[in-house]
Structures are given as structure tokens and as C-alpha cells.
mmCIF file of C-alpha atoms in Angstrom:
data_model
loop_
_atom_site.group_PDB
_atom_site.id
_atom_site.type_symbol
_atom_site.label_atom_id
_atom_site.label_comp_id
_atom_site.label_asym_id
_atom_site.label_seq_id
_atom_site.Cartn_x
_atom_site.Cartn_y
_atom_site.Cartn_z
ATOM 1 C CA UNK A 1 2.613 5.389 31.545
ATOM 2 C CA UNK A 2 1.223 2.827 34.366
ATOM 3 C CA UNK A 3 0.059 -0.227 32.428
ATOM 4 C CA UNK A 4 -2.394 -2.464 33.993
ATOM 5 C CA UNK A 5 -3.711 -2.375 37.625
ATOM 6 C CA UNK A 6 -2.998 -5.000 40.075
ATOM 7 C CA UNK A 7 -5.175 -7.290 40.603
ATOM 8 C CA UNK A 8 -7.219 -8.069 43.503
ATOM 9 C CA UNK A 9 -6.934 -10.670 45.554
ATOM 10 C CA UNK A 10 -10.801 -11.885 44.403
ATOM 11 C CA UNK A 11 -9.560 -12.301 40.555
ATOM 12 C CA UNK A 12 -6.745 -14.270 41.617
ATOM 13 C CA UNK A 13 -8.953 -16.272 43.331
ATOM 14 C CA UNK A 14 -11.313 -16.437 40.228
ATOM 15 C CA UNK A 15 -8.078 -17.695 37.844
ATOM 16 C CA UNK A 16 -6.984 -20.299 40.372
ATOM 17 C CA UNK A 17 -10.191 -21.732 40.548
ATOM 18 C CA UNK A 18 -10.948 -21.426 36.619
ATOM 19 C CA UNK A 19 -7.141 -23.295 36.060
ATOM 20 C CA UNK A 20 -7.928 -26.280 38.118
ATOM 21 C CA UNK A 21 -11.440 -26.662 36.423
ATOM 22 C CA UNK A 22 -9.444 -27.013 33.452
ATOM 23 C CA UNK A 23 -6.669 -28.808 34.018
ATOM 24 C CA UNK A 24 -9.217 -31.473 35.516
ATOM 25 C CA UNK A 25 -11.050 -31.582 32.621
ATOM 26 C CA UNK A 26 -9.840 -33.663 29.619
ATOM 27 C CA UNK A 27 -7.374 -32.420 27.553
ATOM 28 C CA UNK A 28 -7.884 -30.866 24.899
ATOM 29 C CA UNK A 29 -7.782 -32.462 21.421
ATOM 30 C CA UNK A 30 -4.715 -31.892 18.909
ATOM 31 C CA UNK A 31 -4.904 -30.775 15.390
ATOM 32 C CA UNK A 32 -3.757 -33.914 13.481
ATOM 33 C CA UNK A 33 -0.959 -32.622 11.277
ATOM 34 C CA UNK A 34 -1.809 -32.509 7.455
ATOM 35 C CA UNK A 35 0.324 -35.044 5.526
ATOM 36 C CA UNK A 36 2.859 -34.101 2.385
ATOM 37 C CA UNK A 37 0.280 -34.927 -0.146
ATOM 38 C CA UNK A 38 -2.303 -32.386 1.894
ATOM 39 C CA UNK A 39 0.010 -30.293 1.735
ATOM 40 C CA UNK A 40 1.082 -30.584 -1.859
ATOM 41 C CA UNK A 41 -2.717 -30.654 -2.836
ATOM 42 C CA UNK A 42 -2.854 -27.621 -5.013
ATOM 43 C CA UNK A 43 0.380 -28.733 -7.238
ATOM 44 C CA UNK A 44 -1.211 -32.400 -8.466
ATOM 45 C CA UNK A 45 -4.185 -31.718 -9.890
ATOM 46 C CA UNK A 46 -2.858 -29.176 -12.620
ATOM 47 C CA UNK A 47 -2.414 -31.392 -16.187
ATOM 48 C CA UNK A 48 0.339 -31.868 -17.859
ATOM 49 C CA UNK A 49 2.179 -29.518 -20.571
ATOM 50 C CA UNK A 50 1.339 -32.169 -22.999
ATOM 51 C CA UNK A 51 -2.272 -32.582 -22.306
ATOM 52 C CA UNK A 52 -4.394 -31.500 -25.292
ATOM 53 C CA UNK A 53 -7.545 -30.670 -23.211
ATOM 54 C CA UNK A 54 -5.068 -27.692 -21.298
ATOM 55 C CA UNK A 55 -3.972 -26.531 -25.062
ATOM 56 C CA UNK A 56 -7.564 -26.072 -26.202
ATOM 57 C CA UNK A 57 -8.882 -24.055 -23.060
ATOM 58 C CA UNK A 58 -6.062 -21.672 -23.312
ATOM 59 C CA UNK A 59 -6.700 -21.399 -27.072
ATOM 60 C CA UNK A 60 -10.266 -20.236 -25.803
ATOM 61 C CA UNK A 61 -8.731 -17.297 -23.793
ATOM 62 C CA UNK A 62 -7.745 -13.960 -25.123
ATOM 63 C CA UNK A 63 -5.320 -13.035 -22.519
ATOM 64 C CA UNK A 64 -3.640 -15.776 -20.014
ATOM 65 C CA UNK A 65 -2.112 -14.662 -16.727
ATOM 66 C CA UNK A 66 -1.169 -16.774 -13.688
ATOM 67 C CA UNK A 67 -4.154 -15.770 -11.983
ATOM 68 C CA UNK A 68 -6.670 -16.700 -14.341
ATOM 69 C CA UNK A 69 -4.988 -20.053 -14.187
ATOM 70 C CA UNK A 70 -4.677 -20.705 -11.099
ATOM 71 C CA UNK A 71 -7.960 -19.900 -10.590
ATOM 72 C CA UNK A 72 -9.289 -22.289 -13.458
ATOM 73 C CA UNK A 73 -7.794 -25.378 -12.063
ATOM 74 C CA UNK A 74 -7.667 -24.802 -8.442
ATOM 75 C CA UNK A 75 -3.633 -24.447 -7.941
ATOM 76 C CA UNK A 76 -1.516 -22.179 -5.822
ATOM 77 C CA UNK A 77 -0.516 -19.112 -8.221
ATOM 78 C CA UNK A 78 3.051 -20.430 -8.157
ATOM 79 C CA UNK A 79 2.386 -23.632 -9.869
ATOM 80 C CA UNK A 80 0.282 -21.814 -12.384
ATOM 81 C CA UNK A 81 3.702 -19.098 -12.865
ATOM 82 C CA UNK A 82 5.757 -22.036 -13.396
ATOM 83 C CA UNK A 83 3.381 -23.760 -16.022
ATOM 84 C CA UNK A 84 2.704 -20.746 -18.506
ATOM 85 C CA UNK A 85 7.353 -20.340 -18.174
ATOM 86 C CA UNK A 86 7.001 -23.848 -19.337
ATOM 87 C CA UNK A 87 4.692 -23.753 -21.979
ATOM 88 C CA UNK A 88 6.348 -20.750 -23.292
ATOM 89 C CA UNK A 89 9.688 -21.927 -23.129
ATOM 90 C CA UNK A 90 7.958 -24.687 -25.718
ATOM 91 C CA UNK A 91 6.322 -22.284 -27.716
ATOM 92 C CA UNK A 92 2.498 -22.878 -26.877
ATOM 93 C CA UNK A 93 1.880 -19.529 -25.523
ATOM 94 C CA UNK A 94 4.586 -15.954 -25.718
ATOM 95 C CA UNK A 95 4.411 -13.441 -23.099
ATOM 96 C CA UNK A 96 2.867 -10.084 -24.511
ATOM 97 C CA UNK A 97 3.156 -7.759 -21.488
ATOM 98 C CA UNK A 98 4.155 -8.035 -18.297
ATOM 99 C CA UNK A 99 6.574 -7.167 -15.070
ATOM 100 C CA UNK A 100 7.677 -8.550 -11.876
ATOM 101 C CA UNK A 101 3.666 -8.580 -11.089
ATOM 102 C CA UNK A 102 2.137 -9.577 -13.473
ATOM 103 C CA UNK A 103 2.431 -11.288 -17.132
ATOM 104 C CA UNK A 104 0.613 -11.683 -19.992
ATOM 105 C CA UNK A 105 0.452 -14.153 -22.344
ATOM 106 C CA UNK A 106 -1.048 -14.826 -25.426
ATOM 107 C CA UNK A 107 -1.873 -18.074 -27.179
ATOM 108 C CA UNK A 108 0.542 -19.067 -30.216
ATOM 109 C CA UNK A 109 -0.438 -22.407 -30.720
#
């Protein structure tokens, strides 16, 4: 059992001496916190459901998952999930395969 030694009087010394270097010093600089729309970056760049240019690239692809989306347009995986529900609740793509991991989708058109 045991754990760590004691220190000697000589480190203590050391730390003290460190501590008041530093708290003499400036202080140290604060991360700025990141805004909402930082935040929210990887959700508003994704086009809409409607947007014919989104249509024709998944036309292009033979099988559609999340990933492959997400990774296309540079959004968090869970935006890309709730996109492909939405454009198959509208018909423009039908899931193939899939479960609570992954899904596959295929272009319908």
C-alpha cells in the first residue's frame, strides 16, 4: 500500500518559490467562449431538402448512409441522420438495409 513519500522540506521550498513566480506573473489568458452560431456550425451549411443540386449528387451514389453524408458536406453525423429520415419520409431516397447503426439508403428519385 504506502502511496507517495513525503516530501522534503527542499521541494516544498522549490513549489513555494515556483507559486509566487507565477502568481506574479500575468495571468494567464482565457479561452474566449465560442458563440451559438460556432457552435451550431456543422448544422447550417447542409442544403435544403428542396435543393436540386443535393437531389442530383445523391442520384450519383449507389448506396447513401449518414456517414457518407456527413462527410460530403462537412456536418455532424446527426444532422446528416435527420436529413436522409426527411428525404425519405418524402420519397427521394427508401432505406434498403439497416439497424440501430447503421442505414442504408438507396436513391428513388
Amino acid at each position: 500500500m504506502g502511496g507517495a513519500k513525503k516530501r522534503s522540506l527542499k521541494q516544498i521550498e522549490r513549489q513555494q518559490t515556483l507559486r509566487s513566480k507565477k502568481d506574479q506573473q500575468e495571468p494567464r489568458k482565457r479561452r474566449t467562449e465560442a458563440t451559438a452560431a460556432d457552435r451550431l456550425k456543422g448544422g447550417i451549411s447542409l442544403p435544403g431538402v428542396e435543393d436540386k443540386e443535393l437531389v442530383a449528387e445523391l442520384a450519383k451514389m449507389k448506396a447513401i448512409t449518414p456517414y457518407v453524408v456527413a462527410s460530403r458536406y462537412d456536418v455532424r453525423l446527426s444532422v446528416a441522420k435527420n436529413l436522409l429520415n426527411s428525404l425519405q419520409q418524402r420519397g427521394i431516397v427508401q432505406l434498403m438495409a439497416g439497424n440501430s447503426n447503421l442505414k442504408l439508403y438507396q436513391f428513388t428519385g
